[in-house]
Short mmCIF file of C-alpha atoms and ligand atoms in Angstrom, two decimals:
data_model
loop_
_atom_site.label_atom_id
_atom_site.label_comp_id
_atom_site.label_asym_id
_atom_site.label_seq_id
_atom_site.Cartn_x
_atom_site.Cartn_y
_atom_site.Cartn_z
CA MET H 142 -245.68 -35.74 19.76
CA LYS H 143 -249.44 -36.09 19.67
CA ILE H 144 -252.09 -36.20 22.35
CA LYS H 145 -255.11 -38.33 21.46
CA CYS H 146 -258.38 -37.61 23.23
CA LEU H 147 -259.90 -41.05 23.71
CA GLY H 148 -262.60 -40.32 26.25
CA GLY H 149 -263.78 -38.03 29.04
CA PHE H 150 -263.59 -34.87 26.92
CA ARG H 151 -266.54 -32.48 27.38
CA GLU H 152 -268.11 -35.14 29.62
CA VAL H 153 -267.59 -36.96 32.92
CA GLY H 154 -266.93 -40.63 32.24
CA LYS H 155 -264.68 -43.05 30.31
CA ASN H 156 -261.56 -40.98 30.89
CA ALA H 157 -258.62 -41.87 28.61
CA VAL H 158 -255.77 -39.83 27.13
CA LEU H 159 -252.99 -41.24 24.95
CA ILE H 160 -249.60 -39.54 24.59
CA GLU H 161 -248.15 -40.71 21.27
CA SER H 162 -244.38 -40.31 21.30
CA LYS H 163 -241.27 -42.48 21.65
CA GLU H 164 -243.43 -44.44 24.04
CA ASN H 165 -247.19 -44.53 23.84
CA VAL H 166 -248.34 -43.57 27.32
CA LEU H 167 -251.97 -44.09 28.26
CA PHE H 168 -253.34 -42.00 31.14
CA ASP H 169 -256.36 -43.92 32.49
CA TYR H 170 -258.76 -46.08 30.51
CA GLY H 171 -262.13 -45.61 32.18
CA MET H 172 -265.71 -46.66 31.77
CA GLU H 173 -268.85 -44.63 31.13
CA VAL H 174 -270.40 -45.80 34.35
CA ASP H 175 -274.10 -45.56 33.45
CA THR H 176 -273.89 -47.13 29.95
CA GLY H 177 -270.74 -49.27 30.14
CA LYS H 178 -269.36 -47.53 27.02
CA LEU H 179 -265.64 -47.78 26.21
CA PRO H 180 -263.24 -44.96 25.35
CA LEU H 181 -261.92 -44.99 21.76
CA PRO H 182 -259.62 -47.93 21.00
CA VAL H 183 -255.81 -47.77 21.06
CA LYS H 184 -253.45 -49.27 18.48
CA LYS H 185 -250.31 -49.46 20.62
CA VAL H 186 -249.68 -48.97 24.35
CA ASP H 187 -246.23 -49.05 25.95
CA MET H 188 -247.30 -48.06 29.44
CA ILE H 189 -250.41 -47.13 31.41
CA VAL H 190 -250.47 -44.54 34.16
CA LEU H 191 -253.55 -44.96 36.35
CA SER H 192 -254.58 -41.89 38.35
CA HIS H 193 -257.00 -43.47 40.83
CA ALA H 194 -259.47 -46.26 41.46
CA HIS H 195 -262.77 -44.67 40.35
CA LEU H 196 -264.25 -46.61 37.45
CA ASP H 197 -264.47 -43.60 35.16
CA HIS H 198 -260.63 -43.81 35.22
CA SER H 199 -259.78 -47.46 35.92
CA GLY H 200 -262.89 -49.21 34.54
CA TYR H 201 -261.50 -50.55 31.25
CA CYS H 202 -257.77 -50.82 31.98
CA PRO H 203 -258.16 -54.65 31.93
CA VAL H 204 -259.44 -54.42 28.33
CA ILE H 205 -255.96 -53.27 27.27
CA TYR H 206 -254.53 -56.60 28.49
CA LYS H 207 -256.57 -58.56 25.95
CA LYS H 208 -254.05 -57.37 23.33
CA PHE H 209 -251.08 -55.71 25.04
CA LYS H 210 -248.89 -56.25 28.09
CA PRO H 211 -247.76 -52.78 29.15
CA PRO H 212 -246.61 -52.02 32.69
CA ILE H 213 -249.28 -50.10 34.61
CA TYR H 214 -248.13 -47.54 37.20
CA SER H 215 -250.09 -46.58 40.27
CA THR H 216 -250.12 -46.71 44.08
CA ILE H 217 -250.83 -49.88 46.03
CA ALA H 218 -254.05 -48.37 47.45
CA THR H 219 -255.24 -47.57 43.93
CA PHE H 220 -254.54 -51.09 42.70
CA GLU H 221 -256.29 -52.73 45.67
CA LEU H 222 -259.32 -50.45 45.43
CA SER H 223 -259.45 -50.79 41.62
CA HIS H 224 -259.54 -54.57 41.84
CA LEU H 225 -262.47 -54.34 44.25
CA LEU H 226 -264.39 -51.98 41.95
CA LEU H 227 -263.44 -53.80 38.74
CA LYS H 228 -264.62 -57.18 40.03
CA ASP H 229 -267.85 -55.57 41.09
CA SER H 230 -268.25 -53.90 37.69
CA ILE H 231 -268.24 -57.35 36.05
CA LYS H 232 -271.18 -58.32 38.27
CA ILE H 233 -273.03 -55.06 37.62
CA ALA H 234 -272.58 -55.42 33.83
CA LYS H 235 -274.09 -58.90 34.05
CA PHE H 236 -276.98 -57.70 36.23
CA LYS H 237 -277.77 -54.76 33.92
CA GLY H 238 -277.28 -56.73 30.73
CA LEU H 239 -274.47 -54.42 29.56
CA PRO H 240 -271.87 -55.74 27.10
CA LYS H 241 -268.95 -57.61 28.69
CA HIS H 242 -265.73 -55.93 27.60
CA PHE H 243 -263.39 -57.91 29.85
CA ARG H 244 -263.36 -60.95 32.09
CA LYS H 245 -261.79 -61.82 35.43
CA ASN H 246 -258.96 -63.39 33.48
CA ASP H 247 -258.01 -60.04 31.89
CA LEU H 248 -257.98 -58.52 35.37
CA LYS H 249 -255.60 -61.26 36.53
CA LYS H 250 -253.36 -60.58 33.54
CA MET H 251 -253.28 -56.87 34.42
CA LYS H 252 -252.19 -57.71 37.97
CA LYS H 253 -248.94 -59.21 36.64
CA TYR H 254 -247.93 -55.90 35.08
CA GLU H 255 -248.68 -53.62 38.02
CA VAL H 256 -245.82 -51.37 39.09
CA ILE H 257 -246.36 -49.81 42.52
CA THR H 258 -245.52 -46.14 42.92
CA THR H 259 -245.87 -43.77 45.84
CA TYR H 260 -246.23 -40.04 46.52
CA GLY H 261 -243.06 -38.05 45.96
CA GLN H 262 -241.45 -40.79 43.86
CA LYS H 263 -239.72 -40.20 40.53
CA ILE H 264 -239.63 -43.15 38.15
CA GLU H 265 -236.87 -43.08 35.56
CA GLY H 266 -237.42 -45.09 32.40
CA GLU H 267 -235.19 -45.32 29.37
CA ASN H 268 -237.16 -42.71 27.41
CA PHE H 269 -239.19 -40.99 30.11
CA SER H 270 -239.48 -39.95 33.74
CA LEU H 271 -242.62 -39.89 35.83
CA ASP H 272 -243.15 -37.85 39.01
CA VAL H 273 -245.95 -39.02 41.28
CA PHE H 274 -247.93 -36.51 43.37
CA ASP H 275 -250.70 -36.79 45.94
CA ALA H 276 -253.91 -35.65 44.22
CA GLY H 277 -255.95 -35.41 47.46
CA HIS H 278 -259.03 -36.89 45.74
CA ILE H 279 -259.48 -40.41 47.16
CA PRO H 280 -257.09 -42.73 49.03
CA GLY H 281 -254.10 -43.49 46.78
CA SER H 282 -255.09 -40.96 44.08
CA THR H 283 -252.25 -39.42 42.09
CA ALA H 284 -251.39 -36.68 39.66
CA GLN H 285 -248.39 -37.38 37.43
CA LEU H 286 -245.78 -35.39 35.59
CA LEU H 287 -244.53 -37.23 32.53
CA GLU H 288 -241.33 -36.02 30.91
CA ILE H 289 -240.79 -37.46 27.46
CA GLU H 290 -239.08 -36.13 24.32
CA ASN H 291 -238.20 -33.00 26.31
CA LYS H 292 -241.86 -32.22 26.98
CA ARG H 293 -243.33 -32.05 30.45
CA ILE H 294 -246.95 -33.18 30.62
CA LEU H 295 -248.86 -32.89 33.89
CA TYR H 296 -251.99 -35.03 34.19
CA VAL H 297 -254.35 -33.91 36.97
CA CYS H 298 -257.57 -35.85 36.91
CA ASP H 299 -259.19 -35.96 39.50
CA PHE H 300 -257.84 -33.77 42.32
CA ASN H 301 -258.83 -31.82 45.41
CA VAL H 302 -256.65 -29.06 46.81
CA ASN H 303 -258.70 -28.87 50.01
CA THR H 304 -257.95 -30.93 53.09
CA THR H 305 -260.82 -33.19 54.15
CA ARG H 306 -261.29 -35.35 57.24
CA LEU H 307 -259.84 -38.35 55.39
CA LEU H 308 -257.16 -36.85 53.15
CA ASN H 309 -254.61 -34.10 52.86
CA GLY H 310 -255.19 -31.63 50.06
CA ALA H 311 -253.37 -32.22 46.77
CA ARG H 312 -249.62 -31.56 46.83
CA ILE H 313 -248.61 -31.02 43.23
CA ASP H 314 -245.55 -28.87 42.75
CA ALA H 315 -244.55 -29.35 39.16
CA LYS H 316 -242.46 -26.71 37.40
CA ASP H 317 -241.87 -25.85 33.74
CA VAL H 318 -244.98 -27.65 32.59
CA ASP H 319 -245.58 -27.66 28.83
CA VAL H 320 -249.00 -29.25 28.86
CA LEU H 321 -251.43 -29.41 31.77
CA ILE H 322 -254.26 -31.91 31.29
CA LEU H 323 -256.83 -30.80 33.87
CA GLU H 324 -260.15 -32.04 35.19
CA ASN H 325 -262.99 -29.48 35.09
CA THR H 326 -265.69 -31.16 37.20
CA TYR H 327 -266.49 -28.03 39.22
CA ALA H 328 -265.58 -25.38 36.63
CA LYS H 329 -268.87 -23.56 37.28
CA LYS H 330 -269.26 -24.11 40.96
CA GLU H 331 -267.65 -23.00 44.19
CA HIS H 332 -267.94 -25.40 47.06
CA PRO H 333 -269.76 -24.08 50.12
CA GLN H 334 -267.78 -23.69 53.31
CA ARG H 335 -266.95 -27.23 54.42
CA GLU H 336 -267.45 -26.86 58.19
CA GLU H 337 -270.89 -25.36 57.68
CA THR H 338 -271.85 -28.11 55.20
CA GLU H 339 -270.72 -30.83 57.61
CA LYS H 340 -272.80 -29.27 60.39
CA LYS H 341 -275.94 -29.04 58.23
CA PHE H 342 -275.37 -32.59 56.99
CA PHE H 343 -275.18 -33.89 60.56
CA GLU H 344 -278.27 -31.88 61.59
CA THR H 345 -280.22 -33.42 58.71
CA VAL H 346 -279.25 -36.94 59.80
CA GLN H 347 -280.06 -36.11 63.41
CA GLY H 348 -283.38 -34.49 62.41
CA THR H 349 -284.42 -37.65 60.56
CA ILE H 350 -283.68 -39.74 63.63
CA ALA H 351 -285.57 -37.30 65.90
CA ASN H 352 -288.53 -37.88 63.53
CA GLU H 353 -288.22 -41.63 64.14
CA GLY H 354 -286.96 -42.08 60.59
CA VAL H 355 -284.03 -43.78 58.88
CA ALA H 356 -281.36 -41.66 57.17
CA VAL H 357 -280.13 -43.49 54.08
CA ILE H 358 -276.79 -42.04 52.95
CA PRO H 359 -275.84 -43.51 49.55
CA CYS H 360 -272.07 -43.17 49.22
CA PHE H 361 -269.29 -43.99 46.82
CA ALA H 362 -267.66 -47.06 48.36
CA VAL H 363 -264.17 -45.66 47.95
CA GLY H 364 -263.26 -42.63 50.01
CA ARG H 365 -266.66 -41.03 50.50
CA SER H 366 -268.02 -43.70 52.87
CA ALA H 367 -264.98 -43.29 55.13
CA GLU H 368 -265.25 -39.48 54.98
CA VAL H 369 -268.96 -39.57 55.91
CA LEU H 370 -268.33 -41.94 58.84
CA MET H 371 -265.60 -39.61 60.10
CA ILE H 372 -267.90 -36.59 59.83
CA LEU H 373 -270.74 -38.36 61.67
CA ASN H 374 -268.38 -39.53 64.41
CA SER H 375 -266.93 -36.05 64.92
CA PHE H 376 -270.36 -34.85 66.12
CA LYS H 377 -270.55 -37.64 68.74
CA PRO H 378 -273.73 -39.27 67.41
CA ASP H 379 -276.10 -40.91 69.90
CA PHE H 380 -277.86 -43.09 67.31
CA PRO H 381 -276.88 -46.35 65.60
CA ILE H 382 -274.83 -46.10 62.39
CA TYR H 383 -274.65 -48.99 59.94
CA LEU H 384 -272.21 -49.56 57.11
CA ASP H 385 -273.25 -51.76 54.21
CA GLY H 386 -272.27 -52.85 50.71
CA MET H 387 -268.87 -52.52 49.12
CA SER H 388 -268.32 -49.51 51.38
CA LYS H 389 -267.26 -52.00 54.08
CA THR H 390 -264.39 -53.61 52.18
CA ALA H 391 -263.37 -50.33 50.54
CA THR H 392 -263.13 -48.66 53.95
CA GLU H 393 -261.14 -51.60 55.34
CA ILE H 394 -258.68 -51.39 52.42
CA THR H 395 -258.47 -47.63 52.98
CA LEU H 396 -257.56 -48.16 56.63
CA SER H 397 -254.94 -50.78 55.78
CA TYR H 398 -252.88 -48.14 53.92
CA PRO H 399 -252.65 -45.36 56.54
CA GLU H 400 -249.74 -43.76 54.68
CA PHE H 401 -252.27 -42.34 52.20
CA LEU H 402 -254.53 -40.86 54.89
CA ARG H 403 -254.48 -37.63 56.85
CA ASP H 404 -255.81 -39.13 60.08
CA ALA H 405 -256.06 -42.92 60.06
CA GLU H 406 -256.65 -42.92 63.82
CA ALA H 407 -259.83 -40.83 63.46
CA LEU H 408 -261.11 -43.28 60.84
CA ARG H 409 -260.34 -46.20 63.14
CA ARG H 410 -262.29 -44.50 65.96
CA ALA H 411 -265.22 -43.80 63.62
CA LEU H 412 -265.35 -47.46 62.58
CA GLU H 413 -265.54 -48.55 66.23
CA ASN H 414 -268.92 -46.80 66.45
CA VAL H 415 -270.30 -48.47 63.33
CA THR H 416 -272.07 -51.79 62.85
CA GLU H 417 -271.30 -53.54 59.59
CA VAL H 418 -274.17 -55.30 57.83
CA TRP H 419 -273.13 -58.60 56.26
CA LYS H 420 -276.41 -60.43 55.76
CA GLY H 421 -279.20 -59.37 53.43
CA GLU H 422 -281.95 -60.37 55.90
CA GLU H 423 -280.59 -57.95 58.55
CA ARG H 424 -281.52 -55.01 56.33
CA LYS H 425 -285.29 -55.41 56.68
CA ARG H 426 -284.96 -55.61 60.45
CA LEU H 427 -282.70 -52.63 60.99
CA VAL H 428 -284.86 -50.17 59.02
CA LYS H 429 -287.59 -50.66 61.66
CA GLU H 430 -285.66 -48.48 64.15
CA PRO H 431 -284.31 -44.95 63.68
CA CYS H 432 -280.71 -45.09 62.45
CA ALA H 433 -278.25 -43.83 59.85
CA ILE H 434 -277.12 -46.16 57.06
CA VAL H 435 -274.00 -45.44 55.01
CA SER H 436 -273.97 -47.67 51.94
CA SER H 437 -272.81 -47.98 48.37
CA SER H 438 -273.65 -47.30 45.66
CA GLY H 439 -273.50 -43.53 45.82
CA MET H 440 -275.79 -42.93 42.85
CA LEU H 441 -278.30 -45.69 43.66
CA GLU H 442 -277.03 -47.73 40.73
CA GLY H 443 -277.03 -51.14 42.47
CA GLY H 444 -275.70 -52.04 45.91
CA PRO H 445 -277.68 -52.20 49.18
CA SER H 446 -278.49 -48.46 49.09
CA VAL H 447 -281.07 -49.45 46.44
CA SER H 448 -282.64 -52.06 48.77
CA TYR H 449 -282.92 -49.52 51.60
CA VAL H 450 -284.71 -47.01 49.37
CA LYS H 451 -287.06 -49.76 48.19
CA TYR H 452 -287.92 -50.63 51.81
CA LEU H 453 -288.44 -47.04 52.88
CA TYR H 454 -289.73 -45.16 49.80
CA ASN H 455 -293.18 -44.74 51.31
CA HIS H 456 -291.93 -43.32 54.63
CA PRO H 457 -291.96 -39.50 54.78
CA GLU H 458 -290.18 -39.55 58.16
CA SER H 459 -287.12 -41.13 56.54
CA SER H 460 -284.61 -39.43 54.27
CA ILE H 461 -282.16 -39.99 51.43
CA ILE H 462 -279.05 -37.87 51.83
CA PHE H 463 -276.67 -37.54 48.88
CA THR H 464 -273.21 -36.13 49.51
CA GLY H 465 -271.60 -35.48 46.14
CA PHE H 466 -271.65 -35.16 42.39
CA LEU H 467 -274.40 -37.20 40.73
CA ILE H 468 -273.53 -38.29 37.20
CA PRO H 469 -276.26 -37.45 34.65
CA ARG H 470 -278.58 -40.32 33.71
CA THR H 471 -277.92 -42.24 36.95
CA ALA H 472 -280.84 -43.28 39.18
CA GLY H 473 -279.62 -40.89 41.90
CA ARG H 474 -279.50 -37.89 39.57
CA ARG H 475 -283.00 -38.67 38.23
CA LEU H 476 -284.32 -39.04 41.77
CA VAL H 477 -283.03 -35.60 42.76
CA GLU H 478 -284.48 -34.07 39.56
CA THR H 479 -287.88 -35.82 39.49
CA GLY H 480 -288.57 -37.30 42.94
CA ARG H 481 -288.98 -40.70 41.29
CA PHE H 482 -286.71 -43.68 41.76
CA VAL H 483 -286.48 -45.43 38.41
CA THR H 484 -284.31 -48.51 38.33
CA GLU H 485 -284.40 -52.09 36.94
CA GLY H 486 -288.12 -52.92 36.88
CA PHE H 487 -289.11 -50.21 39.40
CA ASP H 488 -290.61 -46.74 39.17
CA LEU H 489 -291.33 -45.48 42.67
CA LYS H 490 -292.67 -42.11 43.79
CA ILE H 491 -290.46 -41.34 46.77
CA LYS H 492 -292.10 -39.99 49.93
CA MET H 493 -288.84 -39.83 51.87
CA SER H 494 -287.29 -36.38 52.08
CA ILE H 495 -284.39 -35.93 49.65
CA HIS H 496 -281.30 -33.89 50.52
CA LYS H 497 -278.08 -33.13 48.75
CA PHE H 498 -274.88 -31.90 50.36
CA ASP H 499 -271.65 -30.94 48.71
CA LEU H 500 -268.92 -32.97 50.42
CA SER H 501 -267.04 -33.07 47.17
CA ALA H 502 -263.63 -34.65 46.65
CA HIS H 503 -262.90 -32.33 43.69
CA SER H 504 -261.36 -28.86 43.57
CA GLY H 505 -263.91 -26.05 43.23
CA ARG H 506 -264.03 -23.33 40.59
CA SER H 507 -261.57 -20.85 42.12
CA ASP H 508 -259.30 -23.74 43.16
CA LEU H 509 -259.05 -24.64 39.46
CA PHE H 510 -258.11 -21.09 38.43
CA ASN H 511 -255.61 -20.80 41.29
CA PHE H 512 -254.06 -24.10 40.32
CA VAL H 513 -253.61 -23.10 36.66
CA ASN H 514 -252.06 -19.83 37.82
CA LYS H 515 -249.69 -21.64 40.15
CA ILE H 516 -248.55 -24.20 37.56
CA ASN H 517 -248.51 -21.56 34.80
CA PRO H 518 -248.27 -24.10 31.94
CA GLU H 519 -247.62 -23.39 28.27
CA LYS H 520 -250.89 -25.10 27.33
CA VAL H 521 -253.99 -26.33 29.18
CA ILE H 522 -256.14 -29.19 27.90
CA CYS H 523 -259.52 -29.30 29.65
CA LEU H 524 -261.44 -32.53 30.23
CA HIS H 525 -263.72 -34.32 32.72
CA GLY H 526 -266.55 -31.79 32.99
CA ASP H 527 -269.86 -30.60 31.57
CA TYR H 528 -268.50 -27.10 30.91
CA CYS H 529 -265.01 -27.68 29.53
CA GLU H 530 -265.47 -25.30 26.60
CA ASP H 531 -266.62 -22.47 28.87
CA PHE H 532 -263.74 -23.07 31.24
CA ALA H 533 -261.18 -23.09 28.41
CA LYS H 534 -262.67 -19.82 27.15
CA GLU H 535 -262.35 -18.24 30.57
CA LEU H 536 -258.71 -19.37 30.78
CA LYS H 537 -258.06 -17.88 27.35
CA GLU H 538 -259.42 -14.55 28.57
CA LYS H 539 -256.75 -14.78 31.28
CA ASP H 540 -254.12 -15.27 28.53
CA PHE H 541 -253.63 -19.00 28.88
CA ASP H 542 -253.41 -21.15 25.77
CA ALA H 543 -256.36 -23.35 26.75
CA ILE H 544 -258.44 -25.77 24.70
CA ALA H 545 -261.38 -28.09 25.31
CA PRO H 546 -261.08 -30.77 22.61
CA LYS H 547 -263.75 -33.36 21.78
CA ASN H 548 -263.41 -37.11 22.06
CA GLY H 549 -261.50 -38.26 18.97
CA ASP H 550 -259.48 -35.06 18.56
CA ILE H 551 -255.72 -35.29 18.09
CA ILE H 552 -253.55 -32.45 19.36
CA ASP H 553 -250.08 -31.81 17.94
CA ILE H 554 -247.50 -30.86 20.55
CA ASP H 555 -244.34 -29.37 19.09
ZN1 LIG U 209 -262.53 -39.69 40.75
ZN1 LIG U 210 -263.39 -38.89 37.55
#
């Protein structure tokens, strides 16, 4: 058996791992979100296992259906959210002039081959079995244990062991694991204490409003927008909150599958206190009064969050409040690093105050070590991080057989 590293190794983006065995199993086939780059190509695919809806995992699954017709396994929430993001990615590619790697038609083809799984389920195929676990990362996210040719391969990418407002922490109890394929996003960083972070986040929003400003909160449409609304609502806000962009539909889809949520009722209550923005012309009007705006995209790469920053960039009383990991080379990351908002045709010096809070949906550094200890696998393959090599080295020092391969590497499993 061989494991082919197709993408997402020593980087965050275009995640794809191929297990070459009796059946060729593809874990994710994602997109490099900022450049639209593809993972390495595949020659044969018998099945796809999709971990979750984020585009760095789902982004190029439809490309596979140009040539092959494999079943694709994931939860209903992941499929629904993926379709939302994938359709949008076609529009974004057009807008940015990025190469088109698939069309709506390929997405429709993929839909025919979707096999719905759920947490706690075991799927038995002729040559394999697949256990599905709750990864605690975004609604519908999974980790999977693939057993094939007497090898047990656990794919965990992405996951969060910590309970958040929206989701339960990951519940992955796999035993006798031969190979653990593990995300490393926060290999170098511990998350700050969540309660304290939520409090400071709310105080920053409230402070902006007390200053007669507008708090723009760019959020990932999927998961993060709902989480942020729930946090805001828990502090009983006395100011208007708006929800805009794809965050609206993503949050509605999220709420329509309460079985994947920790507290669907709290999300429903939070949404009752929110005004959705459906018309472009409303945006100009609502930024004239102090308020909080939760909107996609989270990294200021398109979506109404970009329009709000363009309206308000010259207003020092207003603020931009980021809440999670900012992928290198995105407009959001550059803004935090340079104070300038550089995007299609614009280069603006931002006078708004810029804040960044860690409301991450990924496991932190010690969570990663604890998880490896708990699973105690024969081998660890590190991916999805900027410090995979360092993390593998640290695991080795703790006597784990850990590696951090590059994209294109092929690992023999015997
Ligand atoms: Zn993710
Ligand atoms: Zn990811």
